[in-house]
Short mmCIF file of N, CA and C in Angstrom, two decimals:
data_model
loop_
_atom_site.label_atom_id
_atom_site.label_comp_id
_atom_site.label_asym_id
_atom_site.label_seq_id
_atom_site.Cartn_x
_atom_site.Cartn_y
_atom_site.Cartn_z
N UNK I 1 -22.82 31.94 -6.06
CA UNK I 1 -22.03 31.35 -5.01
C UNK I 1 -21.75 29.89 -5.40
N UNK I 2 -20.45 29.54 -5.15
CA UNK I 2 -20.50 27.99 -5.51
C UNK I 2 -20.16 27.01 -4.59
N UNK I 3 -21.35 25.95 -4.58
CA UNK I 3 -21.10 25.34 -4.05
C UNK I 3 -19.75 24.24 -3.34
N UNK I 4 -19.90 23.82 -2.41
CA UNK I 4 -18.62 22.50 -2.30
C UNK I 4 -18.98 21.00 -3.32
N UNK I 5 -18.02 20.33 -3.77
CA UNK I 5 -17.94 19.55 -4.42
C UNK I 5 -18.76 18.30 -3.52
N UNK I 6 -19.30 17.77 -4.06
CA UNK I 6 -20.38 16.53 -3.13
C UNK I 6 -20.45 15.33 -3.98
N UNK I 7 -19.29 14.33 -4.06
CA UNK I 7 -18.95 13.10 -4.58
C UNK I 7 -20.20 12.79 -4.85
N UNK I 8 -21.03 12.61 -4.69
CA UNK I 8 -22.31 11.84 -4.27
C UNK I 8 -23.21 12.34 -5.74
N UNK I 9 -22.97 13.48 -6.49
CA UNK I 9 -23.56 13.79 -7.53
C UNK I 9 -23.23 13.45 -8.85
N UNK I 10 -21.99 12.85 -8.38
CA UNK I 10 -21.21 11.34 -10.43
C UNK I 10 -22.38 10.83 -10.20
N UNK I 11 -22.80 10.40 -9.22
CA UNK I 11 -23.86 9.00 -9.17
C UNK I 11 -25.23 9.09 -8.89
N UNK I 12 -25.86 9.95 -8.61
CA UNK I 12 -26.97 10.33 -8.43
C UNK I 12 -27.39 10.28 -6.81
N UNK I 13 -27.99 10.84 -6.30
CA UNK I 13 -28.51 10.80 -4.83
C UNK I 13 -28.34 12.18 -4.32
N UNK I 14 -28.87 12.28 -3.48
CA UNK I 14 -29.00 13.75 -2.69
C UNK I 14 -27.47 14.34 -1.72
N UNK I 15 -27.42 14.55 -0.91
CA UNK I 15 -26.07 15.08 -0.24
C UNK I 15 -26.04 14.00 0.69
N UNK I 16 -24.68 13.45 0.65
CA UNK I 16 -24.45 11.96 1.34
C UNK I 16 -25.13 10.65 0.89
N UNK I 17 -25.30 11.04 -0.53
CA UNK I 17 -25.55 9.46 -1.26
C UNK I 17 -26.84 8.92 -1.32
N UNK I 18 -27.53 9.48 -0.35
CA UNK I 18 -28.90 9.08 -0.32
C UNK I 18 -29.01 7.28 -0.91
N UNK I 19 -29.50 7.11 -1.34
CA UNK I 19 -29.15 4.97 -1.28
C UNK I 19 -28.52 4.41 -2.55
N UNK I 20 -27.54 5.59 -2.63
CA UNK I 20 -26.28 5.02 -3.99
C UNK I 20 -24.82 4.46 -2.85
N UNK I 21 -24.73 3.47 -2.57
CA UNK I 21 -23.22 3.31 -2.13
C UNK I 21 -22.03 3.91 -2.76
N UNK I 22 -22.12 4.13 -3.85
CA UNK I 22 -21.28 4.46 -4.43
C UNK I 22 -20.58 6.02 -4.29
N UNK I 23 -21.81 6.40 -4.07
CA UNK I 23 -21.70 7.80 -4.05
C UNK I 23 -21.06 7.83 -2.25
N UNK I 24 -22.06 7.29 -1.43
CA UNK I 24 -20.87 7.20 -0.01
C UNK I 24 -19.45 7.06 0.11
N UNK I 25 -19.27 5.42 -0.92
CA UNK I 25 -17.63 5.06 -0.93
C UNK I 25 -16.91 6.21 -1.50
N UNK I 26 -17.51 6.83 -2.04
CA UNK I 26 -16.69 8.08 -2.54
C UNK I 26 -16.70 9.01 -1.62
N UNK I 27 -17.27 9.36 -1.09
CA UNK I 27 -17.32 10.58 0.14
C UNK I 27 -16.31 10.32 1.40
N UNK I 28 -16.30 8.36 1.68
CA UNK I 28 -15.01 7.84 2.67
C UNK I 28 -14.34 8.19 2.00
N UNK I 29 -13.75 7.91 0.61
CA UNK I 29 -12.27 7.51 0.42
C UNK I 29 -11.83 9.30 0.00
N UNK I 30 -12.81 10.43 0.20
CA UNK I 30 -12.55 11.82 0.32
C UNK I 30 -12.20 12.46 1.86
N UNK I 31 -12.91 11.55 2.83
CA UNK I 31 -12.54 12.09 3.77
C UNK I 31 -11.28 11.22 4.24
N UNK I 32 -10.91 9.91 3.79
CA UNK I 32 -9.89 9.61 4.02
C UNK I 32 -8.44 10.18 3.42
N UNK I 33 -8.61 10.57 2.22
CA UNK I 33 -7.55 11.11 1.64
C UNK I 33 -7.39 12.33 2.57
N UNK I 34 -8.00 13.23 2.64
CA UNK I 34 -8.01 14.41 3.77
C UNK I 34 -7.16 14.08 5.08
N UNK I 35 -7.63 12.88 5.76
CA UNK I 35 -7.32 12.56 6.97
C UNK I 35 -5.50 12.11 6.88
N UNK I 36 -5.36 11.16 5.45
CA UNK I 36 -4.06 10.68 5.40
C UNK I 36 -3.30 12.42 5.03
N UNK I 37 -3.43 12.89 4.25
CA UNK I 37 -2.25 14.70 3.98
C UNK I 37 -2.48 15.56 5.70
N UNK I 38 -3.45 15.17 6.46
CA UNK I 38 -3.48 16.08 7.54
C UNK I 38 -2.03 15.28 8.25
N UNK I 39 -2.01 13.98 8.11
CA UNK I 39 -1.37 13.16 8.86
C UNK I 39 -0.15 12.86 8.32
N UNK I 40 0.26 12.96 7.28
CA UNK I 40 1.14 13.42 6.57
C UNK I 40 2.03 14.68 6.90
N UNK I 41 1.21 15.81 7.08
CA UNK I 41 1.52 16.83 7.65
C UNK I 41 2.06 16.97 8.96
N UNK I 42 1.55 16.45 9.64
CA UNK I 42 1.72 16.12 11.04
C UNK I 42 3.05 15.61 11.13
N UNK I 43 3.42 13.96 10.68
CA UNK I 43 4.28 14.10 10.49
C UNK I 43 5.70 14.79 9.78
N UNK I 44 5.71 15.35 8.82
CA UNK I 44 6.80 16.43 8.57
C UNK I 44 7.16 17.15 9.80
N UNK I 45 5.73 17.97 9.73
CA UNK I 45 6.40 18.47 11.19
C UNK I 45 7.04 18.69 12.49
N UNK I 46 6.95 17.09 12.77
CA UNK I 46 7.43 16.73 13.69
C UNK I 46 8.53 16.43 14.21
N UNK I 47 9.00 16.73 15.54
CA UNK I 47 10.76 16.78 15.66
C UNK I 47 10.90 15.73 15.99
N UNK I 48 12.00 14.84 16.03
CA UNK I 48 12.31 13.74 16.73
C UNK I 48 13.90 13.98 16.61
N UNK I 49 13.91 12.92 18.28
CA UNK I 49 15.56 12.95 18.41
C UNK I 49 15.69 11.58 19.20
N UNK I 50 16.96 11.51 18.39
CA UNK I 50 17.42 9.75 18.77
C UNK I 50 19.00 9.51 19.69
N UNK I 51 18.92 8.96 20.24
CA UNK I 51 20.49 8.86 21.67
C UNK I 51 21.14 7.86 21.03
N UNK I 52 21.95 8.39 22.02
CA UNK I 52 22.69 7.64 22.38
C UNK I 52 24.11 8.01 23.34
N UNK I 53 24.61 6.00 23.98
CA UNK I 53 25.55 6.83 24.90
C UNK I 53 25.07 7.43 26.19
N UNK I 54 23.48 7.05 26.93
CA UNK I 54 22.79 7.53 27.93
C UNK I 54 23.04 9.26 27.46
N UNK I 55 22.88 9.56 25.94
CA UNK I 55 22.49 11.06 25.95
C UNK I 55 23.47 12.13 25.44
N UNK I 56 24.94 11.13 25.44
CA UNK I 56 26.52 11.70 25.12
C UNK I 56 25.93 12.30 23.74
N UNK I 57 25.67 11.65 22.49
CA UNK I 57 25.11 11.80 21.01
C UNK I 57 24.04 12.47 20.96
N UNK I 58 23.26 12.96 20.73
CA UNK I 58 21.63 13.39 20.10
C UNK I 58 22.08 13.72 18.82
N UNK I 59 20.79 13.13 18.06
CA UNK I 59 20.75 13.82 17.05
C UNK I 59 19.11 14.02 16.72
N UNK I 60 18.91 15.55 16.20
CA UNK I 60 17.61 15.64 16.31
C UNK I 60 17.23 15.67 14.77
N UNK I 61 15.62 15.54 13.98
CA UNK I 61 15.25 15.65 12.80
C UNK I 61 13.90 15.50 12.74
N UNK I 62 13.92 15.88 11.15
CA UNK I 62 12.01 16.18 11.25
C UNK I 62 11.45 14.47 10.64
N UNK I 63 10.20 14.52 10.54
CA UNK I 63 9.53 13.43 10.13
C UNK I 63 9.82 12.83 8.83
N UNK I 64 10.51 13.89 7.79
CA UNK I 64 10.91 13.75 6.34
C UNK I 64 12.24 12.50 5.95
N UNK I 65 12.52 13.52 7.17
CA UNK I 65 14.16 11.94 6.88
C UNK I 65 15.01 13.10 6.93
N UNK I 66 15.07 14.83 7.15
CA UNK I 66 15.91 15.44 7.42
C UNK I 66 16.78 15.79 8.61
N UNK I 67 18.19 15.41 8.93
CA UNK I 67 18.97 15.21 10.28
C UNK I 67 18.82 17.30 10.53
N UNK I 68 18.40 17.86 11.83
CA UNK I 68 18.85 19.44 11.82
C UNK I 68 19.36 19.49 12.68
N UNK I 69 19.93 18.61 13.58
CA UNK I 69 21.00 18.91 14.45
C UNK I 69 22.07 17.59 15.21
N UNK I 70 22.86 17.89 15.81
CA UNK I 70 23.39 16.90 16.16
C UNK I 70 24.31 17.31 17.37
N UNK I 71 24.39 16.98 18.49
CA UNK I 71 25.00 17.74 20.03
C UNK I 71 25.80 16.21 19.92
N UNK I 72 27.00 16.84 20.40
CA UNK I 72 27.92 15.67 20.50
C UNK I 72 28.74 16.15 22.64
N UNK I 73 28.67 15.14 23.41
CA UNK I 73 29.22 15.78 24.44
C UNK I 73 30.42 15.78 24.76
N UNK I 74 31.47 16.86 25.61
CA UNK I 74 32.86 16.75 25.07
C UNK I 74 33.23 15.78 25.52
N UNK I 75 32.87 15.11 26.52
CA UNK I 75 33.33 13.80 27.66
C UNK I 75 33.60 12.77 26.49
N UNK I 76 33.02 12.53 25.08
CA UNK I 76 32.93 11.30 24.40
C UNK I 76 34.02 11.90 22.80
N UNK I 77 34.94 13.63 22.70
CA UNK I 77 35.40 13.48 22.35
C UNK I 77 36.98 13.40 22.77
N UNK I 78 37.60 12.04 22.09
CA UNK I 78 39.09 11.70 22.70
C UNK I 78 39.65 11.25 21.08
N UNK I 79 40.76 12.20 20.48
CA UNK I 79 41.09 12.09 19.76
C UNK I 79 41.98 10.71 19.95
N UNK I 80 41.98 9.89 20.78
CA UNK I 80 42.81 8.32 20.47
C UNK I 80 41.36 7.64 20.52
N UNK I 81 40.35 8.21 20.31
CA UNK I 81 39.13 6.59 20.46
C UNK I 81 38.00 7.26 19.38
N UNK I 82 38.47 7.65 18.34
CA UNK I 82 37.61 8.46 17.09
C UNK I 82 36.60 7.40 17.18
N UNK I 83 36.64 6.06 17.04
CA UNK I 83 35.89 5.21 16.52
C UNK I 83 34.72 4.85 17.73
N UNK I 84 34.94 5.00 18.89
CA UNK I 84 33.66 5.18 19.92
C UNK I 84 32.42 6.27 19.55
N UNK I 85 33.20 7.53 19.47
CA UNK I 85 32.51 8.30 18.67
C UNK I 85 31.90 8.26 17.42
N UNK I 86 32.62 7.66 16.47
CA UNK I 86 31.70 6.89 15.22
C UNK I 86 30.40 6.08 15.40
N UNK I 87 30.95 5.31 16.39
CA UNK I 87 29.49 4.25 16.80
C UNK I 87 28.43 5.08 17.54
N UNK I 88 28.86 5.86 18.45
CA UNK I 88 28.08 6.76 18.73
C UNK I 88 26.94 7.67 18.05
N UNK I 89 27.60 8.30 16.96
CA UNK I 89 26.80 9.15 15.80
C UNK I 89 25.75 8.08 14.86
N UNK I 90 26.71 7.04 15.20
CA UNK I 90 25.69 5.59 14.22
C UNK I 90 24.37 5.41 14.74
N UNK I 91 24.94 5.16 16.07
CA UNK I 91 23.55 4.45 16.70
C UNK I 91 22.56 5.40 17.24
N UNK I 92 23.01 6.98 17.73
CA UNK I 92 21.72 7.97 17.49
C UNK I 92 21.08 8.57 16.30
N UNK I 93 21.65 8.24 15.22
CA UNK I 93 21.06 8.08 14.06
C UNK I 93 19.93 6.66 13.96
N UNK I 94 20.87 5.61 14.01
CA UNK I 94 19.59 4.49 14.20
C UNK I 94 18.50 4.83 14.92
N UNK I 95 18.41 5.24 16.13
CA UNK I 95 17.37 5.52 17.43
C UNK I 95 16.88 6.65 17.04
N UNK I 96 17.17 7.23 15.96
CA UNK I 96 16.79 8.28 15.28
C UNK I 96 15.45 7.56 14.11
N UNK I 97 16.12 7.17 13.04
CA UNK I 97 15.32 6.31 12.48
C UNK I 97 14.32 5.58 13.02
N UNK I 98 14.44 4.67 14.24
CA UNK I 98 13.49 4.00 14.53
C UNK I 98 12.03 5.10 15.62
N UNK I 99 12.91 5.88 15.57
CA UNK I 99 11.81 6.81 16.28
C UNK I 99 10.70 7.47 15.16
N UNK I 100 11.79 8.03 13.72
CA UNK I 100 10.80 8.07 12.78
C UNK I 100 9.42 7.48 12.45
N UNK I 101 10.14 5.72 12.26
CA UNK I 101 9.09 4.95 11.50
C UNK I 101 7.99 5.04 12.77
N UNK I 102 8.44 4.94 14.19
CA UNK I 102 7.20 4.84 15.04
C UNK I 102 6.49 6.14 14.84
N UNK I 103 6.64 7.16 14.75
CA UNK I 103 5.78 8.05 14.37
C UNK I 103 5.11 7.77 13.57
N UNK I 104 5.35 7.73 12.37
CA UNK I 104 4.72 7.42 10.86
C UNK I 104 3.62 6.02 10.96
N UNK I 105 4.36 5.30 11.89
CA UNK I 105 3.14 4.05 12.13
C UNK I 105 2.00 4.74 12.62
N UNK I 106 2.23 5.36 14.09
CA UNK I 106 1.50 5.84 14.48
C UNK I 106 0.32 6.83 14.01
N UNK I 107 1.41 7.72 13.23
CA UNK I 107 -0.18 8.59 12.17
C UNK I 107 -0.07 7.99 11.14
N UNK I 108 -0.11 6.68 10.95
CA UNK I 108 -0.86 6.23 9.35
C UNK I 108 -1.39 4.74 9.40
N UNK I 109 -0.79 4.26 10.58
CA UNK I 109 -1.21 2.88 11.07
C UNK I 109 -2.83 2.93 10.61
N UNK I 110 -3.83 3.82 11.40
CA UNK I 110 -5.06 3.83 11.59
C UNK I 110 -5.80 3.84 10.43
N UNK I 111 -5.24 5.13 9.05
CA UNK I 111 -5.53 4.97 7.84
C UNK I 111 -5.80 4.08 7.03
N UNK I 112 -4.41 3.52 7.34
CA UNK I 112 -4.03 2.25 6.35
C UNK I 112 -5.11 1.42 6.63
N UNK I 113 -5.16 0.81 8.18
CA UNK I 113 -6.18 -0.28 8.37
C UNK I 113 -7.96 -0.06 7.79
N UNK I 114 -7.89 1.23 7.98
CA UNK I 114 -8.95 1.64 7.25
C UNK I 114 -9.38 1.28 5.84
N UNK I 115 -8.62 1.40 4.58
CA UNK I 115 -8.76 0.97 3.61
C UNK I 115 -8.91 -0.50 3.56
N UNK I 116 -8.71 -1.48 4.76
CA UNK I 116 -8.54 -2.96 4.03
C UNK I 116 -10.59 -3.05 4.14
N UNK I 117 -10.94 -2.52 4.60
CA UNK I 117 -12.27 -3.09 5.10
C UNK I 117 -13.54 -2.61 4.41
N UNK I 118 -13.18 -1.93 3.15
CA UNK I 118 -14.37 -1.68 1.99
C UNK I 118 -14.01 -1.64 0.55
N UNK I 119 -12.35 -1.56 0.16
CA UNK I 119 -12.42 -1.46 -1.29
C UNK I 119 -11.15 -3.17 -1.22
N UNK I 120 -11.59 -3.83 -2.06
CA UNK I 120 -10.86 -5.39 -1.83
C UNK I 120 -9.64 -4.78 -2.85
N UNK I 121 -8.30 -5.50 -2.05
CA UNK I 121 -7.41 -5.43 -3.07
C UNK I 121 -6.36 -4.44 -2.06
N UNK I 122 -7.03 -3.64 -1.39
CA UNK I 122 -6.43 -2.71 -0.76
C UNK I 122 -6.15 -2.82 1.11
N UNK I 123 -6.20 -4.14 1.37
CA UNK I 123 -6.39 -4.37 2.91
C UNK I 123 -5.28 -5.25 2.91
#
């Protein structure tokens, strides 16, 4: 039967490092890598949709940066004012984008801050 991999045995010590730091810092920066691809994941998956126009525009997309839909309402199409409608598609795209990055802050904000506070160089 084989065992799970236990960072802690490059360096000597029992399961969880026993009084090698080294062998611990390795076991964080394993469960952190884990934590950042779960969160990673998370985001892909995730839908977001950005307005505009109190709602005339949507456009919806995943966490990747891929647009999968876009509802336009007929009230905002008028073939003499194309260019309202342009700004329209612009700016629920923007509100699109900025909804992205807040996601992505949100599941990676916590990570990130994580690394500044045991390996220098990385905070």
């Amino acid at each position: 039967m084989t065992q799970p991999f236990d960072p802690s045995s490059l360096f000597g010590g029992g399961e969880g490092g026993g009084d090698n730091p080294m062998a611990g810092l390795l076991a964080q920066a394993q469960q952190m890598q884990e934590q950042l691809l779960a969160a990673q994941n998370e985001i892909a998956e995730a839908q977001v949709t950005g307005t505009a126009g109190n709602g005339l525009v949507t456009v919806t997309g995943n966490g990747t940066g891929e647009v999968t839909a876009v509802t336009i309402d007929p009230k905002v199409v008028d073939a003499d004012d194309v260019e309202t409608l342009q700004d329209l598609v612009l700016g629920a795209l923007a509100d699109l984008s900025t909804k992205r990055e807040a996601l992505a802050q949100e599941k990676m904000g916590p990570l990130a801050g994580g690394l500044g506070g045991g390996l220098p160089g990385l905070g």
